[in-house]
Tab-separated table of C-alpha atoms (C1' of nucleotides) in Angstrom:
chain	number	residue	atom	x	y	z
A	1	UNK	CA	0.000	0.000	0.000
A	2	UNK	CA	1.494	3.206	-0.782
A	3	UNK	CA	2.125	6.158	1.512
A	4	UNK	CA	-0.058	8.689	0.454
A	5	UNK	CA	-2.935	6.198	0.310
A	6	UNK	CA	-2.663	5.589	3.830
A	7	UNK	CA	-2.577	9.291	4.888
A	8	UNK	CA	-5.412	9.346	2.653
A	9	UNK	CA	-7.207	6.752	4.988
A	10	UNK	CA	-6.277	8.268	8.079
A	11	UNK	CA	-7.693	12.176	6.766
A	12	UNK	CA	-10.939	10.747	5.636
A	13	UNK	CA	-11.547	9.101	9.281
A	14	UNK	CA	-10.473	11.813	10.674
A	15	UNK	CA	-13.196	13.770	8.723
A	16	UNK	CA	-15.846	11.663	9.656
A	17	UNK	CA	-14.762	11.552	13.239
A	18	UNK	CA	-14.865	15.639	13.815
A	19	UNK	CA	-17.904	15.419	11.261
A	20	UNK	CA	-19.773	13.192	14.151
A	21	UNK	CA	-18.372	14.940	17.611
A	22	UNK	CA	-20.035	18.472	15.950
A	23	UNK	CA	-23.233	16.806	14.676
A	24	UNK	CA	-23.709	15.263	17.986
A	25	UNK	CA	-22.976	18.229	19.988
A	26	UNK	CA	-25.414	19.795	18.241
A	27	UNK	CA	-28.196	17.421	18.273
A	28	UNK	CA	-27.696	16.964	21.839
A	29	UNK	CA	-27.643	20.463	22.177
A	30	UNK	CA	-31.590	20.309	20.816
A	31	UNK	CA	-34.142	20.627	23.480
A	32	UNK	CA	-36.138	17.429	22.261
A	33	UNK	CA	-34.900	14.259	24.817
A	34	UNK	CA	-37.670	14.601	27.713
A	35	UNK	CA	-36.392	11.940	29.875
A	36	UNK	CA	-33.974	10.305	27.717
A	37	UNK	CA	-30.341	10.328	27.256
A	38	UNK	CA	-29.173	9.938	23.247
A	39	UNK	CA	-27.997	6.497	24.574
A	40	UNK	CA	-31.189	5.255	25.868
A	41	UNK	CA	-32.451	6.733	22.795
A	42	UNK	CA	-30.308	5.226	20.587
A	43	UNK	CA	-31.479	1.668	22.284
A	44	UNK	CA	-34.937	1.958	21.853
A	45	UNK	CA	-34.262	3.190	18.256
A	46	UNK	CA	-32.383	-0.283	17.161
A	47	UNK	CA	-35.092	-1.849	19.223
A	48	UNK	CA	-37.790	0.121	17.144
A	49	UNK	CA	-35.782	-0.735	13.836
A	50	UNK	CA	-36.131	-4.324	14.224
A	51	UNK	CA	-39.617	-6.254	14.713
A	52	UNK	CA	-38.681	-9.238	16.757
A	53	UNK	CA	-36.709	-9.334	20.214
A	54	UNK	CA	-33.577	-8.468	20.136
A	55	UNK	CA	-31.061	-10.477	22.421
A	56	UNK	CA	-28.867	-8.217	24.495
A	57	UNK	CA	-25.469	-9.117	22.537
A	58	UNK	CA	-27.058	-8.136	19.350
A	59	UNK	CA	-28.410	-4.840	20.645
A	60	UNK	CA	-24.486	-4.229	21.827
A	61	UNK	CA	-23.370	-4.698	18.194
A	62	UNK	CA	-24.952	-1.366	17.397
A	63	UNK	CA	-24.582	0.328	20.300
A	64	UNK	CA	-21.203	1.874	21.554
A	65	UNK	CA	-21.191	0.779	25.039
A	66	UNK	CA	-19.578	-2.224	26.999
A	67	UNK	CA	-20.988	-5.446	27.767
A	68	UNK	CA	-22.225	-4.595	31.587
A	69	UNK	CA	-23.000	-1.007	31.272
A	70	UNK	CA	-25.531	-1.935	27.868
A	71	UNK	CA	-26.686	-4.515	30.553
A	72	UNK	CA	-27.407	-1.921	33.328
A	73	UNK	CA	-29.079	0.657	30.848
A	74	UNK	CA	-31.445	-1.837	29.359
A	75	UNK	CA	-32.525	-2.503	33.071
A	76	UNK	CA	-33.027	1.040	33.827
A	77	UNK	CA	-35.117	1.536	30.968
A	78	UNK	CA	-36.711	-1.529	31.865
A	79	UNK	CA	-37.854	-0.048	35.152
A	80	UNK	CA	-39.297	2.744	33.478
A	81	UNK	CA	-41.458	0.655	31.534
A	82	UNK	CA	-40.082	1.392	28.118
A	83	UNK	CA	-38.530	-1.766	27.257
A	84	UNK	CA	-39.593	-5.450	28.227
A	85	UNK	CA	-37.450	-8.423	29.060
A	86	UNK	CA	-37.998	-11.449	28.911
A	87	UNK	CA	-36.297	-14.750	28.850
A	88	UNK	CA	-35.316	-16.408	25.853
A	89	UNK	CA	-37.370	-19.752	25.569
A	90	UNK	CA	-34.559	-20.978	23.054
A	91	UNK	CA	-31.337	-19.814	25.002
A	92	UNK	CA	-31.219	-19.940	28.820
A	93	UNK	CA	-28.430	-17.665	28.789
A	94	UNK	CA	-30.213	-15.269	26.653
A	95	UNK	CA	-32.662	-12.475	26.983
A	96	UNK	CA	-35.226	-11.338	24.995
A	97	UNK	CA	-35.858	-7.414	24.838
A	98	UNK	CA	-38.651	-5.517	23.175
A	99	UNK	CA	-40.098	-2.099	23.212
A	100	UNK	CA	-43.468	-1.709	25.834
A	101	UNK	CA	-45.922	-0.229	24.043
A	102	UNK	CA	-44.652	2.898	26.204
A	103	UNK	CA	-41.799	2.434	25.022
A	104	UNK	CA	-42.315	2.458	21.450
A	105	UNK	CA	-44.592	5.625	21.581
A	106	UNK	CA	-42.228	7.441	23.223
A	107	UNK	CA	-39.262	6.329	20.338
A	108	UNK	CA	-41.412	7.798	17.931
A	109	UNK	CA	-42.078	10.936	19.752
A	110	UNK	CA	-39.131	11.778	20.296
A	111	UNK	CA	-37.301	10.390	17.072
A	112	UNK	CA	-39.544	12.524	14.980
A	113	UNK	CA	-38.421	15.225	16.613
A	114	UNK	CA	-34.608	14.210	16.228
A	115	UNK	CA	-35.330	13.345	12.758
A	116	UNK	CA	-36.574	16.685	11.963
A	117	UNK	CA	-32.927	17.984	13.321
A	118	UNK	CA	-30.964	15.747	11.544
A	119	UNK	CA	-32.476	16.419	8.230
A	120	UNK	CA	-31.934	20.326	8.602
A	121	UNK	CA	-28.456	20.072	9.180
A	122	UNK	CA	-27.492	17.308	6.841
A	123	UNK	CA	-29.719	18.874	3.718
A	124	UNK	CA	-27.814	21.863	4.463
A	125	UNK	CA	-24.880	21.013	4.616
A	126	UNK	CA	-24.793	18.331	1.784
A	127	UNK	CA	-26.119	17.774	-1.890
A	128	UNK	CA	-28.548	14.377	-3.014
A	129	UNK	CA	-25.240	13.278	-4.420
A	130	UNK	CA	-23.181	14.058	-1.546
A	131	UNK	CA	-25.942	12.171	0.739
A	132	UNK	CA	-25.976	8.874	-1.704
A	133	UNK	CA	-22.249	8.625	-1.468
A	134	UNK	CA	-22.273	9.050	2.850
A	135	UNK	CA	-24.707	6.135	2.538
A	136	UNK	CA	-23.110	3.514	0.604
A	137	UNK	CA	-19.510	4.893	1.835
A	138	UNK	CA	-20.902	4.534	5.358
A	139	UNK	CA	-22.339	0.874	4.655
A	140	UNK	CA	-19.166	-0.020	3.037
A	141	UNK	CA	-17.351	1.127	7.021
A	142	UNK	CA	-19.583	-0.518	8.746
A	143	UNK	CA	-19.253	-3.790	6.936
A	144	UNK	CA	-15.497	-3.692	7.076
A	145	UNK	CA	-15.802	-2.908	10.811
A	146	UNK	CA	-17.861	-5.649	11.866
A	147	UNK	CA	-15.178	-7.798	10.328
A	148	UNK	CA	-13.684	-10.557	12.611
A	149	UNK	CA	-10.362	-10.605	12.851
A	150	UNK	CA	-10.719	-14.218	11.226
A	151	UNK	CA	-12.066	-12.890	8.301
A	152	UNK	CA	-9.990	-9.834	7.894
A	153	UNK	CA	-7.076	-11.763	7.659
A	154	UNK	CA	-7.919	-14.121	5.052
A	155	UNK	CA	-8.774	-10.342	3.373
A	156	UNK	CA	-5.388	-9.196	3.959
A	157	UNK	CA	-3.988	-12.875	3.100
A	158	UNK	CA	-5.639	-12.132	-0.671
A	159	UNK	CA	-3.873	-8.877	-1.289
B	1	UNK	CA	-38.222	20.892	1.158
B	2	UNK	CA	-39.179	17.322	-0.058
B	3	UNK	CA	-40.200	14.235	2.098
B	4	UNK	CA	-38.150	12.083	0.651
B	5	UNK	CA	-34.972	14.252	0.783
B	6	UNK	CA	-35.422	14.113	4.376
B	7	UNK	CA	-35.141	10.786	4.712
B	8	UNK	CA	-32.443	10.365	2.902
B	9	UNK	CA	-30.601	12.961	5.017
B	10	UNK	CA	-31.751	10.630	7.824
B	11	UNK	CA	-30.479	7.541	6.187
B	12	UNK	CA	-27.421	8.977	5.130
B	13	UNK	CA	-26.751	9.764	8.908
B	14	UNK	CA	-27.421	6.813	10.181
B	15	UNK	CA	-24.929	4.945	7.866
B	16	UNK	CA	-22.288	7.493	9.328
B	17	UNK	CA	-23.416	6.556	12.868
B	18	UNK	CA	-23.311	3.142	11.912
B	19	UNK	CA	-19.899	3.012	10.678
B	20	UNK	CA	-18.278	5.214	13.252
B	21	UNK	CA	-19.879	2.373	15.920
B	22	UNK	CA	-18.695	-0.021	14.071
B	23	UNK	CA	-14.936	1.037	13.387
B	24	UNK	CA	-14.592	2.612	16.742
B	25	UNK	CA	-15.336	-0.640	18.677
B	26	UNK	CA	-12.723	-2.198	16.200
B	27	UNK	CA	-10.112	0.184	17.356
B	28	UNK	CA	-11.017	-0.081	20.877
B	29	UNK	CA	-10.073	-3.589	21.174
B	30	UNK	CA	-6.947	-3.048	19.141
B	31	UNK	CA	-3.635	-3.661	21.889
B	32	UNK	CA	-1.919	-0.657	21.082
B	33	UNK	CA	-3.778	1.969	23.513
B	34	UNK	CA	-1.123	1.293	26.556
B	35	UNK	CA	-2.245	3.220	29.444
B	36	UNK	CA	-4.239	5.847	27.525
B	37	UNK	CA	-7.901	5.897	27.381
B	38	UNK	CA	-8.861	6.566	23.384
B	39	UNK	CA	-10.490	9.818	25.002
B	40	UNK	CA	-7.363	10.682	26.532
B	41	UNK	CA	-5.698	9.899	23.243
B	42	UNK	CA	-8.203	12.169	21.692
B	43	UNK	CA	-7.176	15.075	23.804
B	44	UNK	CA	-3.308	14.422	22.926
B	45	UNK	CA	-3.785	14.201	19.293
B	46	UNK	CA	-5.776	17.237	19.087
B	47	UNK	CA	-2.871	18.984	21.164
B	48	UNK	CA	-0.372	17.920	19.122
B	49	UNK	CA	-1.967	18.920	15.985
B	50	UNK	CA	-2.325	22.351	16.792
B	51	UNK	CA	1.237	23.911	17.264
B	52	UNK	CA	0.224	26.631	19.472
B	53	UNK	CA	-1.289	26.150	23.209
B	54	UNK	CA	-4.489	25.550	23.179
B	55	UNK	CA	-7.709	26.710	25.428
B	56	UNK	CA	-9.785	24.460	27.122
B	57	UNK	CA	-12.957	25.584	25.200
B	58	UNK	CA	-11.335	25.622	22.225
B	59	UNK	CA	-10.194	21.823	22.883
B	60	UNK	CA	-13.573	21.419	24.140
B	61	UNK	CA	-14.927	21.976	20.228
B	62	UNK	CA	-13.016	18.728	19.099
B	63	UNK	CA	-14.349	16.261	21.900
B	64	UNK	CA	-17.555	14.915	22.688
B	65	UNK	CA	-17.246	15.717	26.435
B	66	UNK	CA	-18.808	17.822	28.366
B	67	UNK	CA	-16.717	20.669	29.988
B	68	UNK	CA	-16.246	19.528	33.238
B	69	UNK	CA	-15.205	16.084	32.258
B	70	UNK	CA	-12.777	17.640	29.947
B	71	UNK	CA	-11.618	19.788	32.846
B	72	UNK	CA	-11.160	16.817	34.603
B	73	UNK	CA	-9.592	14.270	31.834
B	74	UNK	CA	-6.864	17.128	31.561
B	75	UNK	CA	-6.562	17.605	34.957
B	76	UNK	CA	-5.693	13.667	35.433
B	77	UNK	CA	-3.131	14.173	32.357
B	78	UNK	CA	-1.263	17.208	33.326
B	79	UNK	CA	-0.669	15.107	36.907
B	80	UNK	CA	0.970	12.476	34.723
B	81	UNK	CA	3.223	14.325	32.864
B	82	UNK	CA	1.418	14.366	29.993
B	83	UNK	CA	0.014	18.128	29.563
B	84	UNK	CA	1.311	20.971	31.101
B	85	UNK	CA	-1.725	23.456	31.999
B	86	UNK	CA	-0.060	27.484	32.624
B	87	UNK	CA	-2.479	30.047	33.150
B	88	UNK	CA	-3.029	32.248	29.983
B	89	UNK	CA	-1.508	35.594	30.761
B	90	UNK	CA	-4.057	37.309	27.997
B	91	UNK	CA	-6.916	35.951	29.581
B	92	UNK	CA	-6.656	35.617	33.552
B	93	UNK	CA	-9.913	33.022	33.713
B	94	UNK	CA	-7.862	30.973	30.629
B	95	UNK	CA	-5.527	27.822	31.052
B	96	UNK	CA	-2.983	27.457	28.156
B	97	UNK	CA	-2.414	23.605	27.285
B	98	UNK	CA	0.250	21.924	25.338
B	99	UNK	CA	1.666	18.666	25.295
B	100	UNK	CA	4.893	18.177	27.749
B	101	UNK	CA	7.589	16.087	25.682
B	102	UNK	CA	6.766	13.042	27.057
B	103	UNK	CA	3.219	13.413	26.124
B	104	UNK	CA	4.031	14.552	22.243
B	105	UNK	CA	6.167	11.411	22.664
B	106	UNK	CA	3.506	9.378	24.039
B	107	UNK	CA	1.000	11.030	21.063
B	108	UNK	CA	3.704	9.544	18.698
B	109	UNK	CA	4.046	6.853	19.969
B	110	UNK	CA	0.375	5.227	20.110
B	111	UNK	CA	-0.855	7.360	16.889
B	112	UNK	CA	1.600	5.139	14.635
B	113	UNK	CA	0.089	2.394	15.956
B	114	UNK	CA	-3.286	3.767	15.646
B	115	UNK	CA	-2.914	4.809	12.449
B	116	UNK	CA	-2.012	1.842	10.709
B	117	UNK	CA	-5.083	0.411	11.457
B	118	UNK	CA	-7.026	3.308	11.013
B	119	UNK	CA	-5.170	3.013	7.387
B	120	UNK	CA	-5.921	-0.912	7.172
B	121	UNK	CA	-9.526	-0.704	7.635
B	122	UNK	CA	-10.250	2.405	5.886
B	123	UNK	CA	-8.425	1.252	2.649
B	124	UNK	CA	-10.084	-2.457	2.553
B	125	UNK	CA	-13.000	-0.789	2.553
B	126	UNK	CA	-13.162	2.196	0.148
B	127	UNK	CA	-11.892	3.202	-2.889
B	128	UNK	CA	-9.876	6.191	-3.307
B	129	UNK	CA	-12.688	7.866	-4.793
B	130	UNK	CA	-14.439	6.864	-1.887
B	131	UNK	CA	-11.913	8.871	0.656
B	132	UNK	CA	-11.956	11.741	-1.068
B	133	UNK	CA	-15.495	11.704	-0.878
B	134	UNK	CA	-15.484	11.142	2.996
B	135	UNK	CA	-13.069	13.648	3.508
B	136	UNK	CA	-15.033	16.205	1.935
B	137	UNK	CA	-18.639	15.449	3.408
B	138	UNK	CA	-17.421	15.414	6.656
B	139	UNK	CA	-15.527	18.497	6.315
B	140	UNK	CA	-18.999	20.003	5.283
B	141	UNK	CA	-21.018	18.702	7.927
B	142	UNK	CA	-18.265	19.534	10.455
B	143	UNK	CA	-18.949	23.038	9.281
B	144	UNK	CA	-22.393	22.826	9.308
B	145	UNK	CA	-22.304	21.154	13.193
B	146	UNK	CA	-20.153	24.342	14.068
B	147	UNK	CA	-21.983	27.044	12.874
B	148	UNK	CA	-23.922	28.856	15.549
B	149	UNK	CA	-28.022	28.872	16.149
B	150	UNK	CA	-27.720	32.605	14.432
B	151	UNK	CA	-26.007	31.439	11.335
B	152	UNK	CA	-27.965	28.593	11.257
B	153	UNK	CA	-31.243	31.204	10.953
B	154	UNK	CA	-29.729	33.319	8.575
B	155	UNK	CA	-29.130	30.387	6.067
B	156	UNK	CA	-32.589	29.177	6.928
B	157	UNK	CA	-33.756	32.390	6.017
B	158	UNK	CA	-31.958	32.357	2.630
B	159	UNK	CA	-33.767	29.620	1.850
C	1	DT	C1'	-22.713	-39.128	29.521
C	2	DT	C1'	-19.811	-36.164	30.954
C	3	DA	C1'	-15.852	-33.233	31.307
C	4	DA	C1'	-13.748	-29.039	29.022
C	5	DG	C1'	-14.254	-24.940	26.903
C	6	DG	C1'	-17.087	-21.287	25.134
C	7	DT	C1'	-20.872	-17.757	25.326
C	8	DA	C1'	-24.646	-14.583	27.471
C	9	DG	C1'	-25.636	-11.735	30.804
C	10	DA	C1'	-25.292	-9.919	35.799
C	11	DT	C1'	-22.718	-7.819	39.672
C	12	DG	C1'	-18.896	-5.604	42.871
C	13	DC	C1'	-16.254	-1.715	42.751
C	14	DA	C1'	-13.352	2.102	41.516
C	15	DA	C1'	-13.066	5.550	37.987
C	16	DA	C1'	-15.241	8.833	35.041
C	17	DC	C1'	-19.195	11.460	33.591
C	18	DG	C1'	-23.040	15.073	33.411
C	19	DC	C1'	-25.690	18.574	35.681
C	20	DA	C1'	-25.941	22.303	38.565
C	21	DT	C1'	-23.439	25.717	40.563
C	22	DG	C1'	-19.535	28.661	42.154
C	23	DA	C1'	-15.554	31.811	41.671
C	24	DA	C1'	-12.963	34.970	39.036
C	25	DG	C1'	-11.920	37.571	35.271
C	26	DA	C1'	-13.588	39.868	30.871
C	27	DT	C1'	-16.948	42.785	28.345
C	28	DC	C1'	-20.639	45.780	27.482
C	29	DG	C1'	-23.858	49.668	28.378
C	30	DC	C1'	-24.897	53.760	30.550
D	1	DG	C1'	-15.842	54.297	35.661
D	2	DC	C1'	-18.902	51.059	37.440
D	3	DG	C1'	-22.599	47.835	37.925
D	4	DA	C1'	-24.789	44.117	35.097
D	5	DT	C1'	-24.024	40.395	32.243
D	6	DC	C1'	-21.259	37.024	29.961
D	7	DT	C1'	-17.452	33.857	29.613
D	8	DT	C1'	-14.085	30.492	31.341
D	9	DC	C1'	-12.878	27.030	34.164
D	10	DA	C1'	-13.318	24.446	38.625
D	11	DT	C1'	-15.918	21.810	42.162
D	12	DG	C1'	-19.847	19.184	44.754
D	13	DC	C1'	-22.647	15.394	44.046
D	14	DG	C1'	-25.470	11.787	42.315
D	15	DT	C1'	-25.431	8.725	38.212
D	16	DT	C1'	-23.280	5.977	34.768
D	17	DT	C1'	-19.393	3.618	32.875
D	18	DG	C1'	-15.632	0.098	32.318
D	19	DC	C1'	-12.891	-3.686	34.110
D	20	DA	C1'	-12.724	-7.852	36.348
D	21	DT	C1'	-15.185	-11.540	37.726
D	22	DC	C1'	-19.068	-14.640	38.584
D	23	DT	C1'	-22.964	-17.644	37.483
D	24	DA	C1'	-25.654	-20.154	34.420
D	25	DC	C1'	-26.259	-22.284	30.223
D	26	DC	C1'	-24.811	-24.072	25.710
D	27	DT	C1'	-21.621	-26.858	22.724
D	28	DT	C1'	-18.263	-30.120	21.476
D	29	DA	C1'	-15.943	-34.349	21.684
D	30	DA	C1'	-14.150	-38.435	23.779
DNA sequence: TTAAGGTAGATGCAAACGCATGAAGATCGC
DNA sequence: GCGATCTTCATGCGTTTGCATCTACCTTAA
């Protein structure tokens, strides 16, 4: 790999990195979240997303938060009747969470609201081209991110 | 503005949340971070980029954090040796901050490290179209993240 | 069948965080 | 020039987080 193609690398996630802290700031900054934190939001949005349970690992996939604190804020939420768990009939280990119907309402409250937000600033700030190109770019990230190691290197071993 | 415009805005977003999940939990578990937090790490490179002392606020722009906790996260790295905080003699509530030599060597140090996998995953998944791209929408929505409520307005009002 | 190793989630505990507020200096208006 | 307001950073305090570890269950293979 040459030099300049790695510099390349690094500039471009550094771009995205300071894109994100300022979006978030901002978004944060927006006087929509009631009750809720942009991480409990951000749970009951993947649990929204999806139509069946979701088992606690799988949630943490999406979510950037370790193991036992994930575990601690899904009982929290819990408590507040915005999220249900139950166990998993098919996995003793496993749980099985869902939105309450409390729980879902309030999602779409407040992720209207936050959706509103996010399409001011990112319509302003980018063109339909622009927006098409964060999307696949983004998709292509993600996918390389949830890599194992095991596959990456049988990647690497191909180059 | 359209509906569907919107929610591309939204989806484009989300991929870029998606991705920076994604890739930051892959760097998190990478074994190069020694005794530095990536937060901490955050708050070096951003020193060391700028050549000048910086502000707290004004490091405060770059990191997700809120002020106090930045106060603090410095606080904890000027007692190890790794900042040295002098009171700005322009501004008598101000702290000046710049890196002490061992923490520029420390920066160093773990940001090879860092960025070679930065470089790794970044270039297995995009082309170099694809960075440029990147690097130029996030620029963009960096500046639209910074630009104040009132600026905001006006360019709403352009509209 | 059962022992060994792996995986899912919970818990103890110290460290770190956010919110509210305080102290001290800067800035603006009259 | 002086009080009112704003800005910058620090601190008290309750909450949340991460690390290490534990328990319970699943899986594999002899």
């Amino acid at each position: 790999m040459t030099r300049s193609r790695s510099r390349r690398a690094n500039e471009a996630w550094e771009s995205l990195l300071t894109a994100h802290a300022s979006l978030m700031k901002r978004f944060a900054a927006e006087p929509i979240w009631g009750e809720l934190s942009m991480r409990e939001y951000d749970v009951l949005y993947t649990l929204s997303k999806h139509d069946g349970p979701l088992r606690l690992f799988e949630l943490g996939r999406g979510v950037l938060l370790s193991q036992p604190a994930l575990s601690r804020l899904v009982e929290r939420l819990a408590e507040r009747g915005l999220i249900e768990r139950t166990p998993d009939p098919e996995d003793g280990r496993g749980v099985r969470l869902a939105l309450t119907e409390a729980g879902r309402e309030r999602q779409r409250r407040v992720g209207g609201r936050h959706a509103v937000d996010v399409a001011r600033a990112v319509t302003a700030a980018l063109t339909d081209e622009e927006m098409a190109q964060l999307e696949a770019i983004g998709r292509k990230l993600a996918a390389q991110g949830a890599a194992t190691p095991a596959q990456r290197n049988r990647q690497e071993a191909v180059l």
